[in-house]
GROMACS .gro file of C-alpha atoms in nm:
model
  382
    1MET     CA    1  28.025   2.724   5.201
    2ASP     CA    2  27.919   2.727   4.857
    3LYS     CA    3  27.590   2.462   4.916
    4THR     CA    4  27.666   2.267   4.531
    5TRP     CA    5  28.053   2.198   4.726
    6GLU     CA    6  27.884   2.099   5.044
    7SER     CA    7  27.635   1.830   4.888
    8LYS     CA    8  27.944   1.658   4.729
    9MET     CA    9  28.135   1.658   5.070
   10ILE     CA   10  27.842   1.438   5.182
   11TYR     CA   11  27.894   1.238   4.930
   12ALA     CA   12  28.253   1.197   4.913
   13ILE     CA   13  28.249   1.175   5.348
   14MET     CA   14  28.054   0.910   5.277
   15ILE     CA   15  28.265   0.702   4.939
   16ILE     CA   16  28.549   0.763   5.182
   17PHE     CA   17  28.420   0.589   5.496
   18SER     CA   18  28.263   0.285   5.326
   19VAL     CA   19  28.539   0.241   5.179
   20ILE     CA   20  28.797   0.276   5.437
   21SER     CA   21  28.540   0.053   5.659
   22GLY     CA   22  28.608  -0.239   5.385
   23CYS     CA   23  28.915  -0.232   5.435
   24LEU     CA   24  28.878  -0.296   5.749
   25VAL     CA   25  28.681  -0.570   5.743
   26PRO     CA   26  28.891  -0.854   5.596
   27TYR     CA   27  29.192  -0.738   5.910
   28ALA     CA   28  28.884  -0.863   6.104
   29GLU     CA   29  28.835  -1.153   5.981
   30LYS     CA   30  29.153  -1.286   6.009
   31LYS     CA   31  29.239  -1.625   6.155
   32LYS     CA   32  29.322  -1.651   6.535
   33LYS     CA   33  29.331  -1.924   6.717
   34LYS     CA   34  28.985  -2.057   6.802
   35SER     CA   35  28.768  -1.975   7.116
   36LYS     CA   36  28.429  -1.908   7.226
   37SER     CA   37  28.554  -1.490   7.294
   38THR     CA   38  28.815  -1.472   7.040
   39ILE     CA   39  28.533  -1.582   6.800
   40TYR     CA   40  28.278  -1.335   7.022
   41MET     CA   41  28.529  -1.009   6.922
   42LYS     CA   42  28.633  -1.152   6.547
   43ASN     CA   43  28.206  -1.101   6.425
   44ILE     CA   44  28.195  -0.769   6.655
   45LYS     CA   45  28.431  -0.609   6.534
   46ARG     CA   46  28.351  -0.752   6.173
   47ASN     CA   47  28.009  -0.678   6.219
   48GLY     CA   48  28.092  -0.284   6.352
   49MET     CA   49  28.292  -0.289   6.027
   50ILE     CA   50  28.016  -0.362   5.819
   51SER     CA   51  27.736  -0.139   5.958
   52ILE     CA   52  27.968   0.152   6.004
   53SER     CA   53  28.030   0.093   5.629
   54LEU     CA   54  27.655   0.143   5.485
   55LEU     CA   55  27.580   0.309   5.719
   56PHE     CA   56  27.656   0.661   5.599
   57PRO     CA   57  27.537   0.563   5.210
   58LEU     CA   58  27.214   0.430   5.462
   59LEU     CA   59  27.201   0.763   5.614
   60VAL     CA   60  27.194   1.011   5.282
   61SER     CA   61  26.996   0.788   5.084
   62SER     CA   62  26.675   0.775   5.365
   63LEU     CA   63  26.689   1.119   5.465
   64ARG     CA   64  26.707   1.257   5.081
   65TYR     CA   65  26.409   1.531   4.990
   66GLY     CA   66  26.341   1.608   4.613
   67LEU     CA   67  26.620   1.465   4.475
   68GLY     CA   68  26.675   1.391   4.105
   69THR     CA   69  26.397   1.378   3.899
   70ASP     CA   70  26.160   1.101   3.980
   71TYR     CA   71  26.097   1.157   4.393
   72SER     CA   72  25.849   1.468   4.330
   73TYR     CA   73  25.759   1.362   4.008
   74THR     CA   74  25.684   0.976   4.053
   75TYR     CA   75  25.733   0.840   4.406
   76ILE     CA   76  25.603   1.112   4.642
   77PRO     CA   77  25.260   1.187   4.389
   78GLN     CA   78  25.189   0.766   4.304
   79PHE     CA   79  25.189   0.675   4.720
   80ASN     CA   80  24.944   0.938   4.808
   81SER     CA   81  24.727   0.860   4.490
   82ILE     CA   82  24.780   0.457   4.651
   83ALA     CA   83  24.766   0.549   4.999
   84ARG     CA   84  24.372   0.738   4.846
   85GLY     CA   85  24.269   0.428   4.736
   86ASP     CA   86  24.362   0.424   4.394
   87ARG     CA   87  24.580   0.112   4.174
   88GLY     CA   88  24.816   0.358   3.979
   89TYR     CA   89  25.096   0.233   3.705
   90TYR     CA   90  25.333  -0.014   3.926
   91GLU     CA   91  25.421  -0.301   3.881
   92ILE     CA   92  25.213  -0.508   4.124
   93GLY     CA   93  25.467  -0.560   4.446
   94PHE     CA   94  25.623  -0.240   4.464
   95TYR     CA   95  25.230  -0.089   4.441
   96LEU     CA   96  25.179  -0.362   4.702
   97LEU     CA   97  25.501  -0.153   4.891
   98ASN     CA   98  25.386   0.135   4.873
   99LYS     CA   99  25.010  -0.019   4.979
  100ILE     CA  100  25.185  -0.137   5.266
  101VAL     CA  101  25.355   0.149   5.375
  102SER     CA  102  25.013   0.380   5.368
  103PHE     CA  103  24.851   0.152   5.660
  104PHE     CA  104  25.115   0.303   5.840
  105THR     CA  105  25.205   0.657   5.728
  106ASN     CA  106  25.040   0.942   5.513
  107ASP     CA  107  25.423   1.065   5.475
  108GLY     CA  108  25.545   0.953   5.129
  109GLN     CA  109  25.924   0.998   5.269
  110TRP     CA  110  25.894   0.664   5.400
  111ILE     CA  111  25.839   0.481   5.136
  112ILE     CA  112  26.188   0.639   5.004
  113VAL     CA  113  26.366   0.552   5.342
  114ILE     CA  114  26.195   0.148   5.313
  115CYS     CA  115  26.353   0.150   4.982
  116SER     CA  116  26.663   0.283   5.126
  117ILE     CA  117  26.668   0.006   5.349
  118LEU     CA  118  26.600  -0.257   5.150
  119PHE     CA  119  26.874  -0.118   4.853
  120VAL     CA  120  27.153  -0.059   5.058
  121GLY     CA  121  27.038  -0.362   5.313
  122ILE     CA  122  27.071  -0.651   5.019
  123VAL     CA  123  27.376  -0.454   4.823
  124TYR     CA  124  27.562  -0.482   5.122
  125ARG     CA  125  27.484  -0.794   5.226
  126GLN     CA  126  27.584  -0.931   4.950
  127ILE     CA  127  27.937  -0.774   4.882
  128TYR     CA  128  28.037  -0.896   5.177
  129ARG     CA  129  27.882  -1.295   5.116
  130GLU     CA  130  28.022  -1.283   4.755
  131SER     CA  131  28.233  -1.039   4.642
  132LYS     CA  132  28.641  -1.143   4.728
  133VAL     CA  133  28.725  -0.760   4.781
  134TYR     CA  134  28.464  -0.600   4.940
  135ALA     CA  135  28.665  -0.249   4.936
  136LEU     CA  136  28.638  -0.215   4.598
  137SER     CA  137  28.354  -0.338   4.487
  138ILE     CA  138  28.230  -0.092   4.753
  139LEU     CA  139  28.439   0.168   4.561
  140LEU     CA  140  28.295   0.054   4.208
  141LEU     CA  141  27.945   0.068   4.371
  142TYR     CA  142  27.952   0.433   4.338
  143LEU     CA  143  28.225   0.496   4.004
  144THR     CA  144  27.930   0.262   3.824
  145PHE     CA  145  27.742   0.516   3.940
  146ALA     CA  146  27.449   0.237   4.056
  147TYR     CA  147  27.398   0.353   4.434
  148PHE     CA  148  27.383   0.762   4.232
  149VAL     CA  149  27.118   0.604   4.011
  150SER     CA  150  26.937   0.423   4.312
  151LEU     CA  151  26.840   0.833   4.443
  152ASN     CA  152  26.691   0.839   4.156
  153ASN     CA  153  26.512   0.528   4.000
  154VAL     CA  154  26.402   0.389   4.283
  155ARG     CA  155  26.190   0.092   4.191
  156GLN     CA  156  26.440  -0.031   3.945
  157SER     CA  157  26.780   0.006   4.147
  158LEU     CA  158  26.550  -0.204   4.363
  159ALA     CA  159  26.426  -0.470   4.172
  160SER     CA  160  26.840  -0.491   4.034
  161ALA     CA  161  26.963  -0.542   4.463
  162PHE     CA  162  26.718  -0.819   4.447
  163LEU     CA  163  26.875  -0.969   4.118
  164LEU     CA  164  27.183  -1.002   4.324
  165LEU     CA  165  27.010  -1.225   4.526
  166ALA     CA  166  26.880  -1.443   4.231
  167MET     CA  167  27.198  -1.428   4.089
  168GLU     CA  168  27.306  -1.597   4.423
  169CYS     CA  169  27.065  -1.871   4.372
  170LEU     CA  170  27.183  -1.911   4.033
  171CYS     CA  171  27.512  -2.001   4.125
  172GLU     CA  172  27.479  -2.227   4.419
  173GLY     CA  173  27.268  -2.449   4.203
  174GLY     CA  174  26.923  -2.346   4.221
  175LYS     CA  175  26.703  -2.257   3.998
  176LEU     CA  176  26.364  -2.256   4.121
  177ALA     CA  177  26.489  -2.008   4.379
  178PHE     CA  178  26.657  -1.791   4.134
  179ILE     CA  179  26.319  -1.773   3.907
  180VAL     CA  180  26.137  -1.683   4.305
  181TRP     CA  181  26.357  -1.414   4.293
  182VAL     CA  182  26.363  -1.312   3.940
  183LEU     CA  183  26.009  -1.227   3.974
  184LEU     CA  184  25.958  -1.031   4.255
  185SER     CA  185  26.241  -0.843   4.122
  186ALA     CA  186  25.980  -0.817   3.811
  187SER     CA  187  25.715  -0.747   4.017
  188MET     CA  188  25.880  -0.423   4.112
  189HIS     CA  189  25.998  -0.356   3.766
  190GLN     CA  190  25.910  -0.566   3.491
  191VAL     CA  191  26.237  -0.544   3.287
  192SER     CA  192  26.401  -0.687   3.518
  193LEU     CA  193  26.251  -1.050   3.304
  194ILE     CA  194  26.548  -1.071   3.069
  195PHE     CA  195  26.794  -1.170   3.314
  196LEU     CA  196  26.569  -1.521   3.302
  197LEU     CA  197  26.797  -1.498   3.045
  198LEU     CA  198  27.091  -1.584   3.235
  199PHE     CA  199  26.870  -1.897   3.376
  200PHE     CA  200  27.125  -2.115   3.114
  201ALA     CA  201  27.405  -2.005   3.310
  202ASP     CA  202  27.534  -2.357   3.425
  203ARG     CA  203  27.450  -2.506   3.105
  204ILE     CA  204  27.666  -2.274   2.807
  205MET     CA  205  27.988  -2.279   2.824
  206LEU     CA  206  28.102  -2.055   2.580
  207SER     CA  207  28.468  -1.911   2.599
  208ALA     CA  208  28.560  -1.476   2.637
  209VAL     CA  209  28.674  -1.479   2.319
  210THR     CA  210  28.375  -1.604   2.114
  211TYR     CA  211  28.122  -1.377   2.372
  212LEU     CA  212  28.290  -1.099   2.238
  213ILE     CA  213  28.274  -1.202   1.860
  214VAL     CA  214  27.934  -1.248   1.898
  215SER     CA  215  27.944  -0.923   2.085
  216ILE     CA  216  28.085  -0.745   1.780
  217VAL     CA  217  27.812  -0.907   1.522
  218ALA     CA  218  27.559  -0.816   1.774
  219PHE     CA  219  27.657  -0.468   1.726
  220GLY     CA  220  27.679  -0.427   1.328
  221VAL     CA  221  27.377  -0.600   1.295
  222MET     CA  222  27.175  -0.483   1.498
  223GLN     CA  223  27.312  -0.106   1.342
  224ILE     CA  224  27.155  -0.226   1.025
  225ILE     CA  225  26.864  -0.411   1.083
  226GLY     CA  226  26.792  -0.364   1.481
  227GLY     CA  227  26.566  -0.060   1.368
  228ARG     CA  228  26.332  -0.265   1.135
  229ILE     CA  229  26.335  -0.525   1.414
  230VAL     CA  230  26.219  -0.250   1.655
  231GLN     CA  231  25.925  -0.099   1.407
  232LEU     CA  232  25.813  -0.457   1.366
  233PHE     CA  233  25.777  -0.563   1.753
  234ALA     CA  234  25.562  -0.220   1.817
  235ARG     CA  235  25.291  -0.322   1.607
  236TYR     CA  236  25.219  -0.649   1.908
  237ILE     CA  237  25.358  -0.451   2.282
  238PRO     CA  238  25.210  -0.116   2.350
  239ARG     CA  239  25.427  -0.023   2.563
  240LEU     CA  240  25.674  -0.015   2.355
  241GLN     CA  241  25.408   0.194   2.046
  242LEU     CA  242  25.336   0.461   2.291
  243TYR     CA  243  25.730   0.584   2.304
  244PHE     CA  244  25.700   0.690   1.997
  245GLN     CA  245  25.319   0.846   2.029
  246ALA     CA  246  25.375   0.983   2.300
  247GLN     CA  247  25.546   1.370   2.301
  248GLU     CA  248  25.702   1.324   2.674
  249LEU     CA  249  25.782   0.993   2.608
  250SER     CA  250  26.051   1.114   2.311
  251ALA     CA  251  26.358   1.213   2.435
  252TYR     CA  252  26.371   0.797   2.516
  253THR     CA  253  26.385   0.736   2.151
  254GLY     CA  254  26.704   0.895   2.114
  255ASN     CA  255  27.071   0.765   2.246
  256THR     CA  256  27.086   0.759   2.583
  257ILE     CA  257  27.411   0.500   2.627
  258GLY     CA  258  27.740   0.752   2.521
  259ARG     CA  259  27.973   0.629   2.336
  260TYR     CA  260  28.281   0.584   2.558
  261TYR     CA  261  28.059   0.410   2.811
  262ILE     CA  262  28.012   0.170   2.485
  263LEU     CA  263  28.371   0.103   2.465
  264MET     CA  264  28.439   0.095   2.823
  265GLN     CA  265  28.223  -0.203   2.840
  266PHE     CA  266  28.450  -0.353   2.468
  267LEU     CA  267  28.729  -0.299   2.697
  268ILE     CA  268  28.618  -0.536   2.989
  269LEU     CA  269  28.489  -0.793   2.795
  270ILE     CA  270  28.872  -0.772   2.591
  271LEU     CA  271  29.010  -0.773   2.989
  272PHE     CA  272  28.809  -1.140   3.026
  273VAL     CA  273  28.957  -1.218   2.763
  274TYR     CA  274  29.309  -1.149   2.878
  275ILE     CA  275  29.171  -1.313   3.203
  276GLU     CA  276  29.152  -1.623   3.097
  277LYS     CA  277  29.390  -1.665   2.779
  278LYS     CA  278  29.625  -1.580   3.090
  279ASN     CA  279  29.532  -1.837   3.257
  280ASN     CA  280  29.395  -2.139   3.080
  281LYS     CA  281  29.487  -2.364   3.301
  282VAL     CA  282  29.307  -2.264   3.570
  283PHE     CA  283  28.975  -2.250   3.389
  284GLN     CA  284  28.996  -2.560   3.227
  285SER     CA  285  28.943  -2.676   3.588
  286ILE     CA  286  28.716  -2.428   3.716
  287THR     CA  287  28.382  -2.601   3.824
  288GLY     CA  288  28.071  -2.581   4.017
  289LYS     CA  289  27.958  -2.183   4.177
  290ASP     CA  290  28.315  -2.070   4.016
  291GLN     CA  291  28.217  -2.170   3.692
  292ILE     CA  292  27.873  -2.017   3.694
  293GLU     CA  293  27.955  -1.742   3.862
  294TRP     CA  294  28.246  -1.653   3.519
  295ASN     CA  295  27.987  -1.782   3.307
  296ILE     CA  296  27.706  -1.485   3.445
  297THR     CA  297  28.000  -1.265   3.420
  298LEU     CA  298  28.069  -1.309   3.084
  299MET     CA  299  27.680  -1.381   2.942
  300SER     CA  300  27.600  -1.126   3.114
  301GLN     CA  301  27.873  -0.889   2.958
  302CYS     CA  302  27.737  -0.987   2.606
  303ALA     CA  303  27.378  -0.962   2.694
  304LEU     CA  304  27.480  -0.574   2.740
  305LEU     CA  305  27.740  -0.494   2.483
  306CYS     CA  306  27.417  -0.665   2.244
  307VAL     CA  307  27.215  -0.369   2.468
  308CYS     CA  308  27.437  -0.076   2.424
  309ALA     CA  309  27.347  -0.199   2.033
  310LEU     CA  310  27.085  -0.095   2.013
  311ASP     CA  311  27.082   0.217   2.129
  312GLY     CA  312  26.872   0.492   1.992
  313ILE     CA  313  26.662   0.216   1.831
  314VAL     CA  314  26.492   0.061   2.105
  315PRO     CA  315  26.361   0.355   2.374
  316ALA     CA  316  26.509   0.380   2.706
  317ALA     CA  317  26.798   0.105   2.589
  318TYR     CA  318  26.997   0.234   2.922
  319ARG     CA  319  26.724   0.078   3.128
  320VAL     CA  320  26.796  -0.289   2.965
  321VAL     CA  321  27.176  -0.229   3.017
  322ARG     CA  322  27.126  -0.106   3.370
  323ILE     CA  323  27.014  -0.483   3.506
  324PHE     CA  324  27.302  -0.655   3.305
  325SER     CA  325  27.559  -0.400   3.440
  326PHE     CA  326  27.425  -0.366   3.802
  327ALA     CA  327  27.631  -0.628   3.926
  328GLN     CA  328  28.010  -0.486   3.792
  329PHE     CA  329  28.109  -0.393   4.139
  330ILE     CA  330  28.117  -0.766   4.235
  331LEU     CA  331  28.173  -0.934   3.914
  332ILE     CA  332  28.474  -0.717   3.827
  333PRO     CA  333  28.584  -0.764   4.137
  334ASN     CA  334  28.539  -1.161   4.120
  335ALA     CA  335  28.757  -1.235   3.827
  336ILE     CA  336  29.023  -1.007   3.871
  337ARG     CA  337  29.079  -1.186   4.293
  338LYS     CA  338  29.052  -1.504   4.126
  339TYR     CA  339  29.209  -1.571   3.821
  340VAL     CA  340  29.457  -1.294   3.838
  341ASN     CA  341  29.759  -1.486   4.027
  342ASN     CA  342  30.056  -1.242   3.960
  343LYS     CA  343  29.997  -0.979   4.318
  344LYS     CA  344  30.163  -0.655   4.086
  345GLU     CA  345  29.922  -0.755   3.794
  346ARG     CA  346  29.621  -0.811   3.981
  347MET     CA  347  29.722  -0.430   4.101
  348LEU     CA  348  29.701  -0.284   3.760
  349LEU     CA  349  29.389  -0.456   3.679
  350TYR     CA  350  29.254  -0.329   4.011
  351MET     CA  351  29.401   0.040   3.923
  352ALA     CA  352  29.264   0.011   3.559
  353SER     CA  353  28.891  -0.108   3.638
  354ILE     CA  354  28.942   0.208   3.884
  355ILE     CA  355  29.000   0.440   3.689
  356LEU     CA  356  28.783   0.346   3.395
  357PHE     CA  357  28.470   0.358   3.526
  358GLY     CA  358  28.621   0.685   3.725
  359VAL     CA  359  28.629   0.838   3.434
  360LEU     CA  360  28.295   0.724   3.363
  361PHE     CA  361  28.175   0.860   3.712
  362ILE     CA  362  28.387   1.219   3.653
  363PHE     CA  363  28.140   1.245   3.341
  364TYR     CA  364  27.802   1.176   3.486
  365VAL     CA  365  27.884   1.443   3.764
  366LEU     CA  366  27.963   1.748   3.575
  367ASN     CA  367  27.651   1.659   3.328
  368GLY     CA  368  27.460   1.585   3.665
  369ALA     CA  369  27.342   1.268   3.622
  370GLU     CA  370  26.984   1.132   3.785
  371GLN     CA  371  26.995   1.544   3.876
  372VAL     CA  372  27.126   1.405   4.201
  373PHE     CA  373  27.339   1.741   4.243
  374PRO     CA  374  27.397   1.904   4.461
  375TYR     CA  375  27.219   1.697   4.735
  376ARG     CA  376  26.920   1.785   4.953
  377SER     CA  377  26.807   1.650   5.285
  378ILE     CA  378  26.440   1.591   5.453
  379PHE     CA  379  26.599   1.895   5.695
  380ARG     CA  380  26.585   2.145   5.387
  381LYS     CA  381  26.191   2.070   5.427
  382TYR     CA  382  26.144   2.186   5.762
   0.00000   0.00000   0.00000
């Protein structure tokens, strides 16, 4: 069998088993007559299905070898350097994680394993705690390419996973815990600090239409004056200036976000406008955690579109976009499930989101995004 097709089959089997297991979890959660034995059996079934659903992505991530652009050029060399006593250039949190692992082993593969356990563990924990549609969230985790990005862009993906925990704390009113998780996330990748913009999600009560208008206006304005603003900031931010000066970073100063992606994100915000308008009475009465989550959903969508407007103006704009788009595999299913009461309409919107991200997924695969195709396991090393 051709190795490329073999690798695709590995990914396909992973996705199928994970999604099917996610479909079965709700059946294990169905309420039955309460007794110690039935509760015990229900927990065993539920935890068993959850374990199966995360086992395959965990194994695929942990056992990868030489996958992506950063495996051999960043993570393994930097681990070896830190193990020898060098400081490296990582943020403090990721540096310490490498340092701790290096106390126990000199094999750089173990930093990949530990990061895989943390990423997959946190992501699946949040899916089964926060998502209202497990299977769809799991499927979108793959179709949004969030999982596949984690096979290459380890630091930022791990940082994004921590932001899921920050988001949960914010929804529950734990602002101090939110700040702590964001700072921990930033210690893995400093771009996470921009997530602090959501701190006032419990106070800013704007409609989806307002966010759409802000996104459109910001998009137009940034196209006109964005370049001048960036050049002004670059004078005072050495790291930003480096992108314009270093030849090896020149690729990041061009367009890094596709037009289809930007159009798709506008369509998602329009979807939120539709949901809010169609169920206006529901939104007038929501409070507490649901209100904050909805505000986060809208603020994140507006923020990522504003950043998309800076594509080709701000170097590596896609990195900031990923901070705000990462949680979509939870937020989009929740928005549809919570606020669309008609079952047929709900299913149509589920299918629409699958198709939108499915097209994006196919585009990414065909263009070799993140260089994670074909899959290569550690067993190829020997």
